[in-house]
Tab-separated table of C-alpha atoms in Angstrom:
chain	number	residue	atom	x	y	z
A	586	MET	CA	0.058	0.274	0.101
A	587	PHE	CA	2.753	2.477	0.922
A	588	LEU	CA	4.022	1.599	-2.886
A	589	ALA	CA	1.997	1.869	-4.517
A	590	LEU	CA	0.219	5.553	-2.873
A	591	LYS	CA	4.510	6.889	-4.023
A	592	LYS	CA	3.559	6.138	-7.311
A	593	ILE	CA	-0.070	8.572	-7.847
A	594	LYS	CA	1.541	11.061	-5.804
A	595	HIS	CA	5.057	10.514	-7.516
A	596	ALA	CA	2.301	10.956	-10.624
A	597	LYS	CA	-0.664	12.901	-9.722
A	598	PHE	CA	-1.805	14.210	-13.108
A	599	ARG	CA	-0.809	10.796	-14.838
A	600	TYR	CA	-3.469	8.737	-11.654
A	601	ALA	CA	-5.888	11.619	-11.723
A	602	LEU	CA	-7.266	11.419	-15.616
A	603	ILE	CA	-7.375	7.703	-14.987
A	604	THR	CA	-9.284	8.631	-11.580
A	605	LEU	CA	-11.401	11.100	-13.646
A	606	MET	CA	-12.113	9.149	-16.535
A	607	ILE	CA	-13.683	5.809	-14.222
A	608	MET	CA	-15.620	7.829	-11.863
A	609	MET	CA	-17.194	9.764	-15.618
A	610	ILE	CA	-17.661	5.912	-16.246
A	611	SER	CA	-18.853	5.052	-12.758
A	612	TYR	CA	-21.405	7.877	-12.556
A	613	LEU	CA	-22.807	7.077	-15.852
A	614	VAL	CA	-23.171	3.364	-15.308
A	615	PHE	CA	-24.748	5.295	-11.858
A	616	ILE	CA	-27.032	7.435	-14.141
A	617	LEU	CA	-28.101	4.025	-16.048
A	618	MET	CA	-29.631	2.386	-13.568
A	619	GLY	CA	-31.298	4.911	-12.021
A	620	MET	CA	-33.049	5.039	-15.361
A	621	MET	CA	-33.558	1.802	-15.828
A	622	LEU	CA	-35.545	1.456	-12.594
A	623	GLY	CA	-37.552	5.298	-13.107
A	624	LEU	CA	-38.954	3.256	-16.245
A	625	ALA	CA	-39.486	0.575	-14.844
A	626	ASP	CA	-41.059	1.661	-11.939
A	627	GLU	CA	-43.483	4.528	-14.169
A	628	ASN	CA	-44.038	1.221	-16.392
A	629	LYS	CA	-45.425	-0.638	-13.685
A	630	ALA	CA	-46.245	1.607	-10.319
A	631	ALA	CA	-49.813	1.330	-10.537
A	632	ILE	CA	-49.647	-2.612	-10.264
A	633	ASN	CA	-47.456	-2.743	-7.918
A	634	SER	CA	-49.473	-0.429	-5.680
A	635	TRP	CA	-52.352	-2.762	-5.871
A	636	GLY	CA	-50.671	-5.014	-4.088
A	637	THR	CA	-50.929	-7.652	-7.979
A	638	GLN	CA	-50.366	-11.464	-7.077
A	639	THR	CA	-53.211	-12.831	-10.121
A	640	VAL	CA	-54.105	-11.823	-13.461
A	641	PHE	CA	-57.373	-12.935	-15.735
A	642	LEU	CA	-57.027	-11.889	-18.767
A	643	ASN	CA	-59.323	-12.684	-22.495
A	644	LYS	CA	-57.570	-15.580	-23.660
A	645	ASN	CA	-57.303	-13.239	-26.441
A	646	ALA	CA	-55.466	-11.065	-25.162
A	647	ASN	CA	-52.244	-12.043	-25.174
A	648	GLY	CA	-50.784	-10.737	-21.265
A	649	SER	CA	-52.583	-6.512	-22.962
A	650	LEU	CA	-54.592	-5.646	-20.511
A	651	SER	CA	-56.219	-2.478	-22.736
A	652	ALA	CA	-56.026	-5.187	-24.956
A	653	SER	CA	-58.257	-7.049	-23.279
A	654	MET	CA	-62.265	-7.302	-22.802
A	655	VAL	CA	-63.460	-9.408	-19.619
A	656	THR	CA	-67.501	-10.531	-20.038
A	657	LYS	CA	-70.202	-11.615	-18.092
A	658	ASP	CA	-69.920	-14.990	-19.542
A	659	GLN	CA	-66.799	-15.420	-18.437
A	660	LEU	CA	-67.370	-14.960	-15.312
A	661	PRO	CA	-68.351	-17.421	-12.651
A	662	ALA	CA	-72.107	-16.735	-10.861
A	663	GLY	CA	-71.801	-14.513	-7.936
A	664	ASP	CA	-70.172	-11.752	-6.600
A	665	LEU	CA	-66.501	-12.050	-6.505
A	666	ASN	CA	-64.434	-11.768	-2.650
A	667	ASN	CA	-62.608	-9.606	-1.001
A	668	HIS	CA	-59.101	-10.056	-2.679
A	669	GLU	CA	-60.632	-10.168	-6.586
A	670	ALA	CA	-61.791	-6.626	-8.484
A	671	LEU	CA	-62.277	-5.715	-11.480
A	672	VAL	CA	-60.475	-3.161	-13.758
A	673	GLY	CA	-60.895	-1.566	-17.068
A	674	GLN	CA	-58.071	-0.012	-18.874
A	675	VAL	CA	-57.790	2.589	-21.739
A	676	PRO	CA	-55.008	4.874	-23.025
A	677	VAL	CA	-56.906	8.244	-23.141
A	678	VAL	CA	-55.890	12.323	-23.804
A	679	VAL	CA	-57.252	14.161	-20.861
A	680	THR	CA	-57.322	18.192	-21.959
A	681	ARG	CA	-57.501	20.746	-19.158
A	682	VAL	CA	-61.516	22.828	-19.994
A	683	GLY	CA	-62.177	26.108	-19.309
A	684	HIS	CA	-58.539	27.686	-18.627
A	685	HIS	CA	-57.286	29.775	-20.451
A	686	HIS	CA	-53.994	28.260	-20.896
A	687	GLN	CA	-55.254	24.260	-22.861
A	688	LEU	CA	-53.243	21.271	-20.899
A	689	LYS	CA	-52.907	18.249	-22.905
A	690	GLU	CA	-51.826	14.606	-21.793
A	691	ASN	CA	-51.460	11.687	-22.611
A	692	ALA	CA	-53.073	9.245	-19.577
A	693	GLN	CA	-54.861	5.725	-18.765
A	694	VAL	CA	-57.755	5.588	-17.415
A	695	ILE	CA	-58.802	2.626	-15.058
A	696	GLY	CA	-62.110	2.067	-13.968
A	697	LEU	CA	-62.543	0.916	-11.077
A	698	ASP	CA	-65.303	-0.666	-9.120
A	699	ARG	CA	-65.774	1.094	-5.664
A	700	GLN	CA	-66.466	-1.517	-3.527
A	701	GLN	CA	-63.549	-4.173	-4.461
A	702	PHE	CA	-60.603	-3.877	-2.641
A	703	ILE	CA	-58.524	-1.246	-4.611
A	704	ALA	CA	-60.691	1.603	-5.442
A	705	LYS	CA	-61.038	0.932	-1.345
A	706	ASP	CA	-57.833	0.531	0.070
A	707	LYS	CA	-55.425	0.382	-2.131
A	708	ILE	CA	-55.345	3.939	-3.632
A	709	LYS	CA	-52.920	6.484	-2.178
A	710	LEU	CA	-53.915	9.769	-2.039
A	711	VAL	CA	-51.463	12.705	-1.813
A	712	ALA	CA	-53.751	15.915	-1.919
A	713	GLY	CA	-57.695	16.084	-1.608
A	714	HIS	CA	-60.144	13.234	-1.140
A	715	GLN	CA	-61.619	9.940	-3.345
A	716	ALA	CA	-63.769	10.419	-5.851
A	717	LYS	CA	-67.029	9.131	-4.668
A	718	GLY	CA	-69.725	11.451	-7.935
A	719	ALA	CA	-69.734	9.788	-10.733
A	720	TYR	CA	-67.844	12.072	-12.994
A	721	GLN	CA	-65.497	12.968	-10.281
A	722	VAL	CA	-60.834	11.357	-10.510
A	723	VAL	CA	-57.916	10.759	-8.573
A	724	VAL	CA	-55.331	11.478	-11.378
A	725	ASP	CA	-52.001	10.793	-10.745
A	726	GLU	CA	-49.612	13.375	-8.995
A	727	ASP	CA	-47.215	14.069	-11.586
A	728	LEU	CA	-49.854	15.658	-13.396
A	729	GLN	CA	-50.108	18.241	-10.589
A	730	ALA	CA	-46.539	19.062	-11.020
A	731	LYS	CA	-47.596	19.886	-15.163
A	732	GLY	CA	-50.140	22.614	-13.695
A	733	TYR	CA	-53.698	20.225	-12.773
A	734	ARG	CA	-54.797	21.040	-9.599
A	735	ILE	CA	-58.350	20.045	-7.327
A	736	GLY	CA	-61.709	21.338	-9.570
A	737	ASP	CA	-59.902	21.652	-12.930
A	738	ARG	CA	-62.516	19.734	-15.488
A	739	VAL	CA	-61.026	18.262	-18.012
A	740	ARG	CA	-62.240	15.857	-20.862
A	741	LEU	CA	-61.051	12.723	-21.342
A	742	ASN	CA	-59.924	12.166	-25.586
A	743	SER	CA	-63.178	13.751	-27.902
A	744	SER	CA	-65.890	12.527	-24.825
A	745	GLN	CA	-67.850	16.307	-24.815
A	746	GLN	CA	-68.265	15.372	-20.932
A	747	LYS	CA	-66.287	16.533	-18.591
A	748	TYR	CA	-65.018	14.912	-14.879
A	749	GLN	CA	-63.930	17.173	-12.009
A	750	ILE	CA	-60.074	16.186	-10.292
A	751	VAL	CA	-60.817	15.917	-6.966
A	752	GLY	CA	-57.492	13.737	-5.689
A	753	PHE	CA	-53.641	13.149	-6.445
A	754	ALA	CA	-52.944	9.705	-6.042
A	755	LYS	CA	-48.844	8.304	-5.093
A	756	ASP	CA	-47.698	5.585	-7.642
A	757	ALA	CA	-50.891	6.039	-10.266
A	758	LYS	CA	-48.598	5.407	-13.506
A	759	LEU	CA	-48.934	3.068	-16.842
A	760	ASN	CA	-46.772	2.098	-19.160
A	761	VAL	CA	-45.215	4.991	-18.711
A	762	ALA	CA	-47.736	7.343	-18.367
A	763	PRO	CA	-50.431	8.747	-15.936
A	764	VAL	CA	-53.616	6.791	-14.693
A	765	ILE	CA	-56.717	8.526	-13.603
A	766	TYR	CA	-59.262	6.501	-11.355
A	767	THR	CA	-62.342	6.383	-12.467
A	768	THR	CA	-66.014	3.888	-12.513
A	769	LEU	CA	-65.979	1.347	-14.904
A	770	ALA	CA	-68.512	2.783	-15.845
A	771	ASN	CA	-67.169	5.796	-18.039
A	772	TRP	CA	-64.926	3.727	-18.411
A	773	GLN	CA	-67.118	1.583	-20.921
A	774	GLN	CA	-68.029	4.681	-22.425
A	775	LEU	CA	-64.777	5.279	-23.265
A	776	LYS	CA	-63.661	1.880	-24.499
A	777	GLY	CA	-66.980	1.890	-26.711
A	778	VAL	CA	-68.344	-1.163	-25.586
A	779	ASN	CA	-71.768	-2.698	-24.545
A	780	ASP	CA	-73.116	-3.424	-20.810
A	781	GLN	CA	-72.092	-7.712	-21.507
A	782	VAL	CA	-68.186	-6.579	-21.463
A	783	ILE	CA	-67.709	-5.292	-17.250
A	784	ALA	CA	-64.057	-5.041	-17.474
A	785	SER	CA	-60.161	-5.701	-18.764
A	786	GLY	CA	-59.349	-8.121	-16.236
A	787	VAL	CA	-59.185	-9.528	-12.886
A	788	ILE	CA	-57.134	-8.488	-10.149
A	789	THR	CA	-56.351	-9.981	-6.983
A	790	ASP	CA	-54.125	-9.556	-4.264
A	791	ARG	CA	-53.433	-13.175	-3.790
A	792	PRO	CA	-51.940	-15.904	-5.222
A	793	GLU	CA	-54.924	-17.807	-7.174
A	794	SER	CA	-55.200	-20.675	-9.754
A	795	ALA	CA	-55.654	-20.568	-12.903
A	796	LYS	CA	-59.231	-22.607	-11.933
A	797	SER	CA	-60.704	-19.239	-10.710
A	798	PHE	CA	-61.014	-18.267	-14.214
A	799	ASP	CA	-61.132	-20.775	-15.633
A	800	GLN	CA	-62.354	-18.909	-19.028
A	801	LEU	CA	-60.087	-16.584	-18.741
A	802	SER	CA	-56.180	-16.411	-19.335
A	803	HIS	CA	-54.467	-16.399	-16.133
A	804	TYR	CA	-50.758	-14.498	-14.782
A	805	SER	CA	-48.561	-13.962	-12.572
A	806	ALA	CA	-47.889	-10.455	-11.273
A	807	LYS	CA	-44.424	-11.389	-12.828
A	808	ASN	CA	-45.413	-12.889	-15.713
A	809	PHE	CA	-48.292	-9.834	-16.517
A	810	ILE	CA	-45.166	-6.874	-15.978
A	811	GLN	CA	-42.859	-8.582	-18.503
A	812	LYS	CA	-45.544	-8.673	-21.301
A	813	LEU	CA	-45.831	-5.203	-20.055
A	814	PRO	CA	-45.839	-2.903	-23.647
A	815	GLY	CA	-41.931	-2.663	-23.715
A	816	TYR	CA	-40.992	-3.184	-20.034
A	817	THR	CA	-38.679	-6.130	-21.492
A	818	ALA	CA	-37.127	-4.946	-24.638
A	819	GLN	CA	-35.927	-1.426	-22.653
A	820	ASN	CA	-34.926	-3.374	-19.658
A	821	ASN	CA	-32.284	-5.182	-21.579
A	822	THR	CA	-31.472	-2.551	-23.529
A	823	PHE	CA	-29.938	-0.624	-20.373
A	824	THR	CA	-29.287	-4.114	-19.096
A	825	PHE	CA	-26.289	-4.152	-21.819
A	826	MET	CA	-25.391	-0.915	-21.695
A	827	ILE	CA	-24.966	-0.790	-17.930
A	828	ALA	CA	-22.510	-4.318	-18.965
A	829	PHE	CA	-20.851	-2.310	-22.039
A	830	LEU	CA	-19.558	-0.010	-19.644
A	831	MET	CA	-18.047	-1.878	-17.005
A	832	VAL	CA	-16.099	-3.776	-19.355
A	833	ILE	CA	-14.546	-1.215	-20.952
A	834	SER	CA	-13.861	0.108	-17.048
A	835	LEU	CA	-11.927	-3.002	-16.827
A	836	VAL	CA	-10.519	-2.413	-20.444
A	837	ILE	CA	-8.646	1.014	-19.193
A	838	ILE	CA	-7.983	0.387	-16.405
A	839	ALA	CA	-5.204	-2.733	-17.757
A	840	VAL	CA	-4.238	-0.292	-20.321
A	841	PHE	CA	-3.351	2.322	-18.325
A	842	LEU	CA	-2.405	0.220	-15.389
A	843	TYR	CA	0.055	-2.369	-18.405
A	844	ILE	CA	1.133	1.828	-20.123
A	845	LEU	CA	2.445	2.620	-16.812
A	846	THR	CA	3.742	-0.094	-16.185
A	847	MET	CA	6.187	-0.544	-19.202
A	848	GLN	CA	7.496	2.875	-17.850
A	849	LYS	CA	7.927	1.855	-14.935
A	850	MET	CA	10.230	-1.522	-15.816
A	851	SER	CA	13.611	-0.243	-15.628
A	852	ASN	CA	12.426	0.551	-11.631
A	853	TYR	CA	10.765	-2.757	-11.429
A	854	ALA	CA	13.825	-4.522	-12.439
A	855	VAL	CA	16.076	-2.015	-10.024
A	856	LEU	CA	13.634	-3.083	-7.514
A	857	ARG	CA	13.680	-7.509	-8.562
A	858	ALA	CA	17.697	-6.953	-7.981
A	859	GLN	CA	18.046	-5.338	-4.687
A	860	GLY	CA	15.890	-8.489	-3.799
A	861	ILE	CA	12.435	-6.642	-3.746
A	862	PRO	CA	10.105	-10.022	-3.382
A	863	ALA	CA	7.757	-9.706	-6.983
A	864	ARG	CA	4.677	-10.574	-4.218
A	865	HIS	CA	5.716	-6.697	-2.658
A	866	LEU	CA	5.686	-4.881	-6.486
A	867	VAL	CA	2.215	-7.433	-7.676
A	868	ASN	CA	0.580	-6.275	-4.111
A	869	ALA	CA	1.166	-2.792	-4.738
A	870	THR	CA	-0.390	-2.535	-8.437
A	871	LEU	CA	-3.308	-4.036	-7.022
A	872	ALA	CA	-3.288	-1.936	-4.272
A	873	GLN	CA	-3.285	0.920	-7.222
A	874	ALA	CA	-6.362	-1.085	-9.164
A	875	ALA	CA	-7.557	-1.111	-5.790
A	876	ILE	CA	-7.776	3.230	-4.263
A	877	LEU	CA	-8.660	4.209	-8.055
A	878	MET	CA	-11.436	2.072	-8.241
A	879	LEU	CA	-12.316	3.253	-5.174
A	880	ALA	CA	-11.818	6.802	-5.419
A	881	GLY	CA	-13.373	7.113	-8.923
A	882	VAL	CA	-16.616	5.045	-8.194
A	883	ILE	CA	-17.076	7.390	-4.722
A	884	GLY	CA	-16.557	10.105	-6.603
A	885	GLY	CA	-19.270	8.316	-9.609
A	886	VAL	CA	-21.803	7.870	-6.661
A	887	ILE	CA	-21.038	12.194	-5.576
A	888	PHE	CA	-21.963	13.028	-8.296
A	889	THR	CA	-25.527	10.445	-8.922
A	890	TRP	CA	-26.622	11.763	-5.762
A	891	ILE	CA	-26.174	15.994	-6.595
A	892	THR	CA	-27.883	14.908	-10.164
A	893	GLN	CA	-30.983	13.184	-8.279
A	894	LEU	CA	-31.583	16.330	-6.334
A	895	LEU	CA	-30.827	18.334	-9.417
A	896	LEU	CA	-33.637	16.372	-11.559
A	897	PRO	CA	-37.025	17.795	-12.231
A	898	THR	CA	-39.522	15.448	-10.788
A	899	THR	CA	-40.503	15.395	-14.794
A	900	VAL	CA	-37.066	12.748	-15.209
A	901	PRO	CA	-38.388	8.901	-14.342
A	902	ILE	CA	-35.142	8.192	-12.558
A	903	MET	CA	-35.081	6.030	-9.571
A	904	MET	CA	-32.262	5.513	-7.054
A	905	ASN	CA	-31.375	2.067	-5.195
A	906	TRP	CA	-28.238	2.978	-3.711
A	907	PRO	CA	-27.918	-1.221	-2.458
A	908	VAL	CA	-28.214	-2.107	-6.359
A	909	ILE	CA	-25.483	0.956	-6.670
A	910	ALA	CA	-22.844	-0.067	-3.989
A	911	GLY	CA	-23.101	-3.162	-5.241
A	912	ILE	CA	-22.278	-2.104	-9.067
A	913	GLY	CA	-19.811	0.587	-7.545
A	914	LEU	CA	-18.304	-2.691	-5.990
A	915	ILE	CA	-18.605	-4.631	-9.365
A	916	LEU	CA	-16.322	-2.218	-10.995
A	917	VAL	CA	-14.101	-2.179	-7.884
A	918	VAL	CA	-13.242	-5.926	-8.939
A	919	LEU	CA	-13.068	-5.532	-12.211
A	920	GLY	CA	-10.804	-2.634	-12.127
A	921	MET	CA	-8.510	-5.341	-10.276
A	922	LEU	CA	-9.229	-8.149	-12.828
A	923	GLY	CA	-7.770	-5.177	-15.200
A	924	ALA	CA	-4.642	-5.362	-13.251
A	925	LEU	CA	-3.571	-8.414	-13.344
A	926	LEU	CA	-2.402	-7.104	-17.041
A	927	PRO	CA	0.090	-5.577	-15.310
A	928	VAL	CA	1.202	-8.243	-11.988
A	929	ARG	CA	1.780	-10.935	-15.028
A	930	MET	CA	4.349	-8.511	-16.866
A	931	ILE	CA	5.501	-7.598	-13.688
A	932	LEU	CA	6.238	-11.450	-12.371
A	933	LYS	CA	7.650	-12.166	-15.698
A	934	ILE	CA	10.405	-9.384	-14.748
A	935	ASP	CA	14.030	-10.619	-15.260
A	936	PRO	CA	16.573	-7.999	-13.948
A	937	VAL	CA	19.419	-7.971	-15.825
A	938	ARG	CA	18.192	-7.986	-19.271
A	939	ALA	CA	15.266	-5.642	-18.425
A	940	LEU	CA	18.110	-3.124	-17.014
A	941	ASN	CA	20.423	-3.829	-20.328
A	942	ASN	CA	17.311	-2.635	-22.170
């Protein structure tokens, strides 16, 4: 460790450049991870907030809630139990009316039965109150940040019916769009279906077997989320980008340490000729790599934390610090692996030949 610190102190500028590069790579990795988690959360936040364990959809819907239509004939006789709820989904454009400055946003309407568990227990408000009237709606808090206010009246798609915002809900996003909670009757009107179509699907907050609704397709929450539009492709893209950046960090530390070792081969040869064991030089090189990687990763974490504080709430980013700590540790380990290349050179030093060269 002493030798490693002396070498870094002797060539401050070179090692500062290496540390800066590692810091920028780690910062980019952490930001990409935060964006991946943020976008993933905006795809499934509402589903998670309902405590979803099992999803039942029309067998022809291919796992898509918005494409599914469940009819009265497909449900068994009798009411649903306290752990089951009908859910309707339809994408809409929400337009604020009655203001000089018109606001428009893409959104997802979720129709619910107000006597079932999702509407009764799972919608967590950050402002306002739960919907009581037929044309009162609760919307995602993201719309509040975009200028919508409690009491505003909005239209959904081209419908002339006006809906009043009475509350803002937390974690009300689906398919990276804010959710608007309304009744199943309103959902039927917006969807343009008759009374025989009662919902898009059935959501339960406990595991259930396919036998519960044998005329519908059965999905676990995990499988249903994997089928959300673009969810898997998006996560795979971010994962590959992060993996490539990690490999790049390994290559950078290996190349820089290799070049620095090549430049100091004569110094190492003198030390070997003086009887310094090769393991001391190897330990110094590994310690060097560890110090550089730790400094770069810690710098990346600090910049990531500052970025999170400065970014507006509309940017889909979510920092999972235990995950970031794990990635930082992997980066340090990769840096140590990269240091094995110059270590191999040190072990093969022939003092006599090196000094003659």
